[in-house]
Coordinates of C-alpha atoms in Angstrom, one line a residue:
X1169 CA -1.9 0.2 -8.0
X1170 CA -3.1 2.0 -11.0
X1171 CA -2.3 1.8 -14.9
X1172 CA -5.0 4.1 -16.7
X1173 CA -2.7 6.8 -18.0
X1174 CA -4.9 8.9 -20.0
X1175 CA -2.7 10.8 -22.8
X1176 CA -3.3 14.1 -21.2
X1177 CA -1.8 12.8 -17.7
X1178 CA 1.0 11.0 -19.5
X1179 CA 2.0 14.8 -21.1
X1180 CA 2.0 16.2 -17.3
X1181 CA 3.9 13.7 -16.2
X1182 CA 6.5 13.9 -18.3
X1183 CA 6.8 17.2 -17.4
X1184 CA 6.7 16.5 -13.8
X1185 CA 10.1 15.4 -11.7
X1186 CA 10.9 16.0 -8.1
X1187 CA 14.9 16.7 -8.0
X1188 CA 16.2 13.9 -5.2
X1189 CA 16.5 15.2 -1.6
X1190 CA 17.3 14.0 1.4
X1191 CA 14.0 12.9 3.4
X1192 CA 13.3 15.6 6.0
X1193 CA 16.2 17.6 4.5
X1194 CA 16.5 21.5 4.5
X1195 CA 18.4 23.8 2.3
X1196 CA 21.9 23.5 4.2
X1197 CA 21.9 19.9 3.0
X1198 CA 22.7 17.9 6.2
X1199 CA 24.8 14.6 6.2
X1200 CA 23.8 11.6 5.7
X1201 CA 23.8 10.5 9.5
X1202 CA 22.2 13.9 10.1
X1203 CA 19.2 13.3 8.1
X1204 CA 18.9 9.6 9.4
X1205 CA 18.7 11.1 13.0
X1206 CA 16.1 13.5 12.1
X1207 CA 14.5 10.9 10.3
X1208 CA 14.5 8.9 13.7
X1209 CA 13.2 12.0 15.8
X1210 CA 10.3 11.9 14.2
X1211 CA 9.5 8.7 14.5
X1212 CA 10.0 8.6 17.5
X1213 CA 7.8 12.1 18.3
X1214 CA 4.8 10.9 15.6
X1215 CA 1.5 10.5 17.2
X1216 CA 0.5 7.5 14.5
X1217 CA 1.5 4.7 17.0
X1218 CA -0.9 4.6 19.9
X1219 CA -2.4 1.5 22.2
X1220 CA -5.4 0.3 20.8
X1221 CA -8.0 -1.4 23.3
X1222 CA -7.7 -5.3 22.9
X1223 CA -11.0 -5.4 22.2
X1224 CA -11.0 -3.6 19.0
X1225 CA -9.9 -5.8 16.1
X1226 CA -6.8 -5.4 14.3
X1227 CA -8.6 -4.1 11.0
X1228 CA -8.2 0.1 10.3
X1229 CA -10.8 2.4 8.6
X1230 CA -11.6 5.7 8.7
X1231 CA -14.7 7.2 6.8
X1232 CA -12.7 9.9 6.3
X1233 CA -10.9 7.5 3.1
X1234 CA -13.6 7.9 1.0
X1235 CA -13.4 10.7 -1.9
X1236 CA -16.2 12.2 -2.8
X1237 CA -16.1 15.7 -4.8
X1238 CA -18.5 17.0 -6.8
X1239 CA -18.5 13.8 -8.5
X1240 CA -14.7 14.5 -10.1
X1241 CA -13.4 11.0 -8.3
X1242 CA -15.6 9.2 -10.9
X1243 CA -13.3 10.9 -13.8
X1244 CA -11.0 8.0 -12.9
X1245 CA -11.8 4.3 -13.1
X1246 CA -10.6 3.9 -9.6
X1247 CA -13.9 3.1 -7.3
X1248 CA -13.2 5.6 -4.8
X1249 CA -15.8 4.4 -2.4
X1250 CA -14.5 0.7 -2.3
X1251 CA -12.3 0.8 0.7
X1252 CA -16.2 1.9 3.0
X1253 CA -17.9 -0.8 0.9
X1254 CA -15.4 -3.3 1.9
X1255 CA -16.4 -2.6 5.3
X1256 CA -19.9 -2.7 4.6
X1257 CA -19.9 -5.9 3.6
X1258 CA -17.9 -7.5 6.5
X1259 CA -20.1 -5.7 8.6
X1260 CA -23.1 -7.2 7.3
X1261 CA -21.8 -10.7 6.6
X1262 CA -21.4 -10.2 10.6
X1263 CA -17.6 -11.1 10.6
X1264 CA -17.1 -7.3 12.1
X1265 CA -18.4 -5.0 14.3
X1266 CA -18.2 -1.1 13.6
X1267 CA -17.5 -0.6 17.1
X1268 CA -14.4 -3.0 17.0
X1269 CA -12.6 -1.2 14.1
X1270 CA -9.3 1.2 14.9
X1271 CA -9.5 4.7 13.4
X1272 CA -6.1 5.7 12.6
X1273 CA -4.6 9.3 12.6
X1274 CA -3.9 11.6 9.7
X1275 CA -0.5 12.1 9.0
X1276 CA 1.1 15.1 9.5
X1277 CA 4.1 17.2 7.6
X1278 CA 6.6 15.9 9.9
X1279 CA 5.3 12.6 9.6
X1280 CA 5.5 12.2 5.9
X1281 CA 9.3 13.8 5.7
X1282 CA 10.0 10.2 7.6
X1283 CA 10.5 9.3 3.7
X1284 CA 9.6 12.2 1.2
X1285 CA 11.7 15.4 1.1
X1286 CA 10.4 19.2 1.8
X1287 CA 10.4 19.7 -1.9
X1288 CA 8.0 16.8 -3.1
X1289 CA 5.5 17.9 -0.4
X1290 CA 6.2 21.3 -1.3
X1291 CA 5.3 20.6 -5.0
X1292 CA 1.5 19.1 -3.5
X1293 CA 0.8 22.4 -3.2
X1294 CA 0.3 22.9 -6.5
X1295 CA -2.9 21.3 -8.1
X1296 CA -1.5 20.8 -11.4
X1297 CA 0.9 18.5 -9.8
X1298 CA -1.5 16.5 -7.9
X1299 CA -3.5 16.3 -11.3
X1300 CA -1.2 14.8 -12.6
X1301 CA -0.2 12.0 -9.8
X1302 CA -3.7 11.1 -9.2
X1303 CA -4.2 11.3 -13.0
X1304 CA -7.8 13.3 -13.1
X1305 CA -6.9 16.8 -15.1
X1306 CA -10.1 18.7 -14.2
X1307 CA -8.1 18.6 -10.5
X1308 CA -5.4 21.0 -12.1
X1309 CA -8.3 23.9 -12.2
X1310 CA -9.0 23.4 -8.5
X1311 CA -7.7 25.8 -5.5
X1312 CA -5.0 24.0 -3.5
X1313 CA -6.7 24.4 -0.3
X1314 CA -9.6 22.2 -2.0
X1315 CA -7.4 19.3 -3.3
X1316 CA -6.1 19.6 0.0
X1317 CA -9.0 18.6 1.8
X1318 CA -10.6 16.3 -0.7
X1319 CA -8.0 14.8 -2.1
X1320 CA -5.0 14.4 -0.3
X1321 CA -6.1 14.5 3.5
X1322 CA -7.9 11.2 2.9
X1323 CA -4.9 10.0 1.1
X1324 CA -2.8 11.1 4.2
X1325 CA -5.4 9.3 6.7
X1326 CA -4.7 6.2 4.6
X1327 CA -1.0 6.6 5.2
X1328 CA -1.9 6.8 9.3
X1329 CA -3.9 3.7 8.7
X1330 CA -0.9 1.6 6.8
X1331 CA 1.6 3.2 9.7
X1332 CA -0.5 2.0 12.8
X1333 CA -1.2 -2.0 10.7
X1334 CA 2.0 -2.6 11.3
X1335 CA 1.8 -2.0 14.9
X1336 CA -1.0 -3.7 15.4
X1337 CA 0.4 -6.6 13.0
X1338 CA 3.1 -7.1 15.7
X1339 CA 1.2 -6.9 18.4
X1340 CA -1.9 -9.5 16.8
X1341 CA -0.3 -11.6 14.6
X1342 CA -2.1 -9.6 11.2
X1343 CA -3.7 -6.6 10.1
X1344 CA -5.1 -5.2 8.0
X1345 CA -5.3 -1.6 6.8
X1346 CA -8.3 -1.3 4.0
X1347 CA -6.7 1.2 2.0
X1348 CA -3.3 2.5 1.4
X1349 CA -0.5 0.3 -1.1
X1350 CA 0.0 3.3 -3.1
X1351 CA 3.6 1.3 -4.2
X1352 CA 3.8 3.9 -7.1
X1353 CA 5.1 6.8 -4.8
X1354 CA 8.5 6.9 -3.8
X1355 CA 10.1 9.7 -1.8
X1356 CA 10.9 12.2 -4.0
X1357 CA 8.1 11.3 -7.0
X1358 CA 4.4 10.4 -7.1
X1359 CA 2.5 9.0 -9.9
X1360 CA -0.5 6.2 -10.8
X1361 CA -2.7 7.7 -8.3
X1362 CA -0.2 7.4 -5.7
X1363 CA 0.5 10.7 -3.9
X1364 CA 2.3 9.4 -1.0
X1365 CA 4.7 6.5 0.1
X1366 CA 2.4 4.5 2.6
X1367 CA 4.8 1.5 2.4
X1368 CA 7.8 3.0 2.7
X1369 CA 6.8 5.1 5.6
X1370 CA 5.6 2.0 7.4
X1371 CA 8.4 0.0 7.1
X1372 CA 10.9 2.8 8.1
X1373 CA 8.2 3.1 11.3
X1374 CA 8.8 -0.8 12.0
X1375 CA 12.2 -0.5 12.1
X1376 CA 12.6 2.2 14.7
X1377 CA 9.4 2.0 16.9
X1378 CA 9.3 -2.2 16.6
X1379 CA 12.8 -2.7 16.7
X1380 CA 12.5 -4.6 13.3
X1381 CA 15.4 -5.2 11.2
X1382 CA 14.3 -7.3 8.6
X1383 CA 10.7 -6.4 6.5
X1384 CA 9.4 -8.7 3.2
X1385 CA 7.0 -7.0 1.2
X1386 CA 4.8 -8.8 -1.1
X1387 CA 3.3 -6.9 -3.5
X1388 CA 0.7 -8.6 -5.7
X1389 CA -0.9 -5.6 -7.0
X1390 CA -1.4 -6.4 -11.0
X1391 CA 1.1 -3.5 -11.1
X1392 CA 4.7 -3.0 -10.5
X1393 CA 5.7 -1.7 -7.0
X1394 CA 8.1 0.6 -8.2
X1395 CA 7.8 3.6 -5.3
X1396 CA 8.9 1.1 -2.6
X1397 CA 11.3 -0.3 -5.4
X1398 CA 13.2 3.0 -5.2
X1399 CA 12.9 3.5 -2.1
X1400 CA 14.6 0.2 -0.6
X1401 CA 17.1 -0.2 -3.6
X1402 CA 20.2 -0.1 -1.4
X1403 CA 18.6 -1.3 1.7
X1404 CA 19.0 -4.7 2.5
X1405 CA 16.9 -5.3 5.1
X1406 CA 14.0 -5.2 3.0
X1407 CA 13.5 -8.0 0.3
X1408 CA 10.9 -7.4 -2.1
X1409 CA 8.9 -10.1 -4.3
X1410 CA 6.6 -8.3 -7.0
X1411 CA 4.5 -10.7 -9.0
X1412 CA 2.8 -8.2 -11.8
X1413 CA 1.6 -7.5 -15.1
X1414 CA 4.9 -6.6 -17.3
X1415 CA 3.1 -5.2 -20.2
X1416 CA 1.3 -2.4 -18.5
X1417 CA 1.9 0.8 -16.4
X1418 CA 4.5 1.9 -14.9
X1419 CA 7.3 0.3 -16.8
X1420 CA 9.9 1.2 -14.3
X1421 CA 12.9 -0.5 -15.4
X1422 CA 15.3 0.7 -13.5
X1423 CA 13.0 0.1 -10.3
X1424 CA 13.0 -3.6 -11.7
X1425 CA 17.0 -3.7 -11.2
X1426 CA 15.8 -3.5 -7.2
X1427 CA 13.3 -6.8 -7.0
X1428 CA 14.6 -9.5 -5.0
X1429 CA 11.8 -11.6 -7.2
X1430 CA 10.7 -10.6 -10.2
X1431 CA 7.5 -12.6 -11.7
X1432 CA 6.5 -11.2 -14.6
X1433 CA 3.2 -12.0 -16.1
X1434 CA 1.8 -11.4 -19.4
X1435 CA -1.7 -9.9 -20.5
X1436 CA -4.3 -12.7 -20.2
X1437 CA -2.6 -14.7 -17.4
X1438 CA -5.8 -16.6 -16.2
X1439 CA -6.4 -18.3 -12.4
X1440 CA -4.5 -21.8 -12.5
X1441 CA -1.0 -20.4 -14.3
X1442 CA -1.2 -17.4 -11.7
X1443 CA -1.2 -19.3 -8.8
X1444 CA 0.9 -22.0 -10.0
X1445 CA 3.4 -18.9 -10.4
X1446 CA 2.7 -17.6 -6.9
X1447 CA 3.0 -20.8 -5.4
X1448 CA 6.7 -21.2 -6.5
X1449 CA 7.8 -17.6 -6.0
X1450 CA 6.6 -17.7 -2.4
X1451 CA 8.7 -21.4 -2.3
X1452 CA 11.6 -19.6 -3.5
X1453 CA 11.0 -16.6 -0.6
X1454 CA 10.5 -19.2 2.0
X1455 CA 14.4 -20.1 1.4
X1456 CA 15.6 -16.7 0.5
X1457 CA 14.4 -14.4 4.0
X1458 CA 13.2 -14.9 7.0
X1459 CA 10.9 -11.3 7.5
X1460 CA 9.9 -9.9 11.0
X1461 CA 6.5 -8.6 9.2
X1462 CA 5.4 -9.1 5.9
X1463 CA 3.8 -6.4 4.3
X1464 CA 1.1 -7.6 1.5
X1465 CA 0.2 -5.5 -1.1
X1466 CA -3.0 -7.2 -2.6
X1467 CA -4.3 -5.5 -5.4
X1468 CA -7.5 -6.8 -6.6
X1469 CA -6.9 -5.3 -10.1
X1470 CA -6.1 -9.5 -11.1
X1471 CA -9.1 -9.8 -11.7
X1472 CA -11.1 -10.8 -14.7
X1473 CA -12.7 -7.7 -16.3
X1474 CA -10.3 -5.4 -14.7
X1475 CA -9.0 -3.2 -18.0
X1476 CA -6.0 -1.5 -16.4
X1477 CA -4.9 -5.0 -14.8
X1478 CA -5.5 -6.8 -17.6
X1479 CA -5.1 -10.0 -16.0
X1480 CA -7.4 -13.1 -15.8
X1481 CA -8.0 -14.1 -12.2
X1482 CA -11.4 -14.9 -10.6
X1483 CA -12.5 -14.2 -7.6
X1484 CA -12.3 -17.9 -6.2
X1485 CA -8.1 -17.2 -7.2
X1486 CA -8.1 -13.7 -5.3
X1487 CA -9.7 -15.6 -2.2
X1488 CA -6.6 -18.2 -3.1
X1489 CA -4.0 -15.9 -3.4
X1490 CA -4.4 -13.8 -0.2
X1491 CA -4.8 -17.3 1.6
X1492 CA -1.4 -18.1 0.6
X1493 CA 0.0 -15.3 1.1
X1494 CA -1.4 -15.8 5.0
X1495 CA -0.1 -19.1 5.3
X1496 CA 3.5 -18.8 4.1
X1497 CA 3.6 -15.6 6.8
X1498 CA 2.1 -18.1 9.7
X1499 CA 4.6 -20.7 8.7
X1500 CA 7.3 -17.9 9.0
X1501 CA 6.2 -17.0 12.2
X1502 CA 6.1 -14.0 11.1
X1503 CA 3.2 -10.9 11.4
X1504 CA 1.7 -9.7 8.1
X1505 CA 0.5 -6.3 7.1
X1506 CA -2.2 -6.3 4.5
X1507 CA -3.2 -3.5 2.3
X1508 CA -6.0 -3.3 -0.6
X1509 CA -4.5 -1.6 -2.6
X1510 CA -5.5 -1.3 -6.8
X1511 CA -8.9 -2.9 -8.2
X1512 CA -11.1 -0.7 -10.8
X1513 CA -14.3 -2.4 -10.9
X1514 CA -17.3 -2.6 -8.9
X1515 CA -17.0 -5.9 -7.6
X1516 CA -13.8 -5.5 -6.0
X1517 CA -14.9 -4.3 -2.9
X1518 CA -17.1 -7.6 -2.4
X1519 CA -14.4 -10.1 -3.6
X1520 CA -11.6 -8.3 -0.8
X1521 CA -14.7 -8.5 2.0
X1522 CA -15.1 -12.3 0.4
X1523 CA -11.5 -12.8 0.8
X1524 CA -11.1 -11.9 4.7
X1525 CA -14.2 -13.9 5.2
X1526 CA -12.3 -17.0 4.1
X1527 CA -9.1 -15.7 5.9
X1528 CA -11.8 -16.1 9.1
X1529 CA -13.4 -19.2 8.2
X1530 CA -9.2 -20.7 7.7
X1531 CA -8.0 -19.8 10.6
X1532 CA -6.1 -17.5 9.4
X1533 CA -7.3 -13.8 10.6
X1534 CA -9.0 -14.3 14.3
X1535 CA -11.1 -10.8 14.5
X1536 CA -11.2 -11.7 18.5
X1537 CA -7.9 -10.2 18.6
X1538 CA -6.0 -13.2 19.4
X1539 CA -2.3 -13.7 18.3
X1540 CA -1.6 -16.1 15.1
X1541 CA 1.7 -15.6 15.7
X1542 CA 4.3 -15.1 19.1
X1543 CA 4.6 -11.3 19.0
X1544 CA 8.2 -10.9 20.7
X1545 CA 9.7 -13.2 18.0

């Protein structure tokens, strides 16, 4: 999702490591099979799945995503007012109603040690920790209780918002959470901006509240994916193809070892090369897996202009690629998450809105509700 990396973050953060721990795990250090059943329990008692009126459509925003403090968020290049602005503009274009979007639910403690352990959410506590994940220094000098609400409860409402998209994806055919795809967390580490696991915590949801046993993610952020990387490494019922930007942040390369497909790209990659690339990989997936629900990462960091993405795509491609990325998951039958994930400039809040207005005008996203897809397949 992000790449900036300023040199003072990069000396926190190699300062900064979270021990491994079970998720959900106390002191006593429970089995295996104990921690995946209190994994399950919580699940199962979690508040973020709940009905949602068929008249609403399947698209999740809260106001309460926005950061706004004081004017720190601008101390990053991330726009942290694009995921409202997106909404904005598909409200105005007339494609959505504000009445017809779903609010989701912050997540709680016991909702987040689904995937992290007590001692990375412990370590939140501290500023100079989050600082350093979300890459903004002047954060470090902040009282906890202030990160807390500014930062990392809207951060936390984004993870409720990724959870619920994937009911909602089964249920509709697609959704779409606008936010969340912070694919640089993993359970025990955050980093790039990422403070928490959105991904994996909505997958592990699918599996034990949808009765899913087999999730795709495609991640087509301009960066590497390598919190859900970690996370699923031993996990086969999750196949991951990650199409990035090899020659920036966070070269993971032992999170590499994990893709299923691996499309590297190079600095400069412009429009017609990047799909052509796409167009195979997703050929090659079509073969490979046959998902339940496809979660799509879609960074609009791609584009042209972007500095931390450093790749070449216009808009006209973005509009492209998330249209493939549609289809291949209506030929499979299958429902597909989508989250918005990185994009640094200005523009990309009106080039995502652009995007799901061509996802409408296909076919391909019906904001009447209707399913694309046969939900009990």
């Amino acid at each position: 999702m992000i790449g900036s990396k300023f040199p003072i973050c990069q000396a926190f953060e190699r300062s900064f490591s979270i021990l491994p721990d079970m998720a959900g795990s106390s002191s006593s250090s429970p089995s295996r099979a104990d921690a995946e059943n209190a994994r399950i329990r919580r699940i199962l008692s979690s508040n973020l799945y709940f009905d949602v009126s068929s008249a609403k459509a399947p698209v999740v925003y809260s106001s309460s995503y926005d950061i706004a403090f004081m004017g720190i968020e601008k101390l990053h290049p991330f726009d942290s007012s694009k995921w409202g602005r997106i909404c904005q503009f598909l409200i105005s274009e007339g494609i959505l109603d504000k009445d017809r979007i779903v609010e989701p639910l912050e997540a709680s403690r016991e909702d987040l040690l689904v995937v992290h352990s007590e001692t990375y959410l412990d370590s939140l506590k501290s500023s100079l920790t989050v600082a350093t994940i979300i890459e903004v220094p002047p954060v470090a000098l902040l009282p906890n209780c202030l990160v807390q609400q500014k930062v990392l409860r809207p951060f936390r409402r984004q993870v409720g918002g990724t959870i619920l998209a994937a009911k909602l994806a089964k249920e509709r055919g697609w959704a779409i959470n606008v936010g969340g795809g912070f694919h640089h967390c993993s359970a025990n580490k955050g980093g790039g901006f990422c403070a928490y696991a959105d991904i994996s915590l909505c997958i592990h949801y699918a599996f034990s509240r949808l009765n899913l046993s087999r999730v795709m993610i495609i991640d087509l952020d301009a960066h590497q994916g390598n919190g859900h990387e970690i996370d699923f490494s031993s996990d086969g019922r999750v196949y991951i193809l990650d199409m990035y930007n090899a020659g920036i942040y966070p070269f993971d390369y032992e999170a590499r070892r994990y893709i299923h497909q691996r499309v590297e790209l190079s600095s400069g990659t412009k429009t017609e090369e990047y799909l052509e690339l796409l167009e195979r990989a997703l050929a090659v997936a079509r073969n490979k897996f046959d998902p339940e629900l496809v979660v799509y990462n879609a960074g609009t960091d791609i584009l042209d202009g972007d500095s931390l993405g450093q790749l070449k795509v216009s808009p006209d491609g973005v509009k492209l690629r998330d249209e493939m990325v549609f289809r291949f998951a209506r030929d499979k039958n299958s429902p597909v998450v989508m989250l918005t994930s990185g994009g640094y400039m200005k523009s990309s809040a009106r080039v995502v809105a652009n995007s799901i207005i061509n996802l409408t005008a296909k076919g391909l996203v019906k904001m009447s509700g209707v399913p694309l897809c046969d939900p009990s397949l």
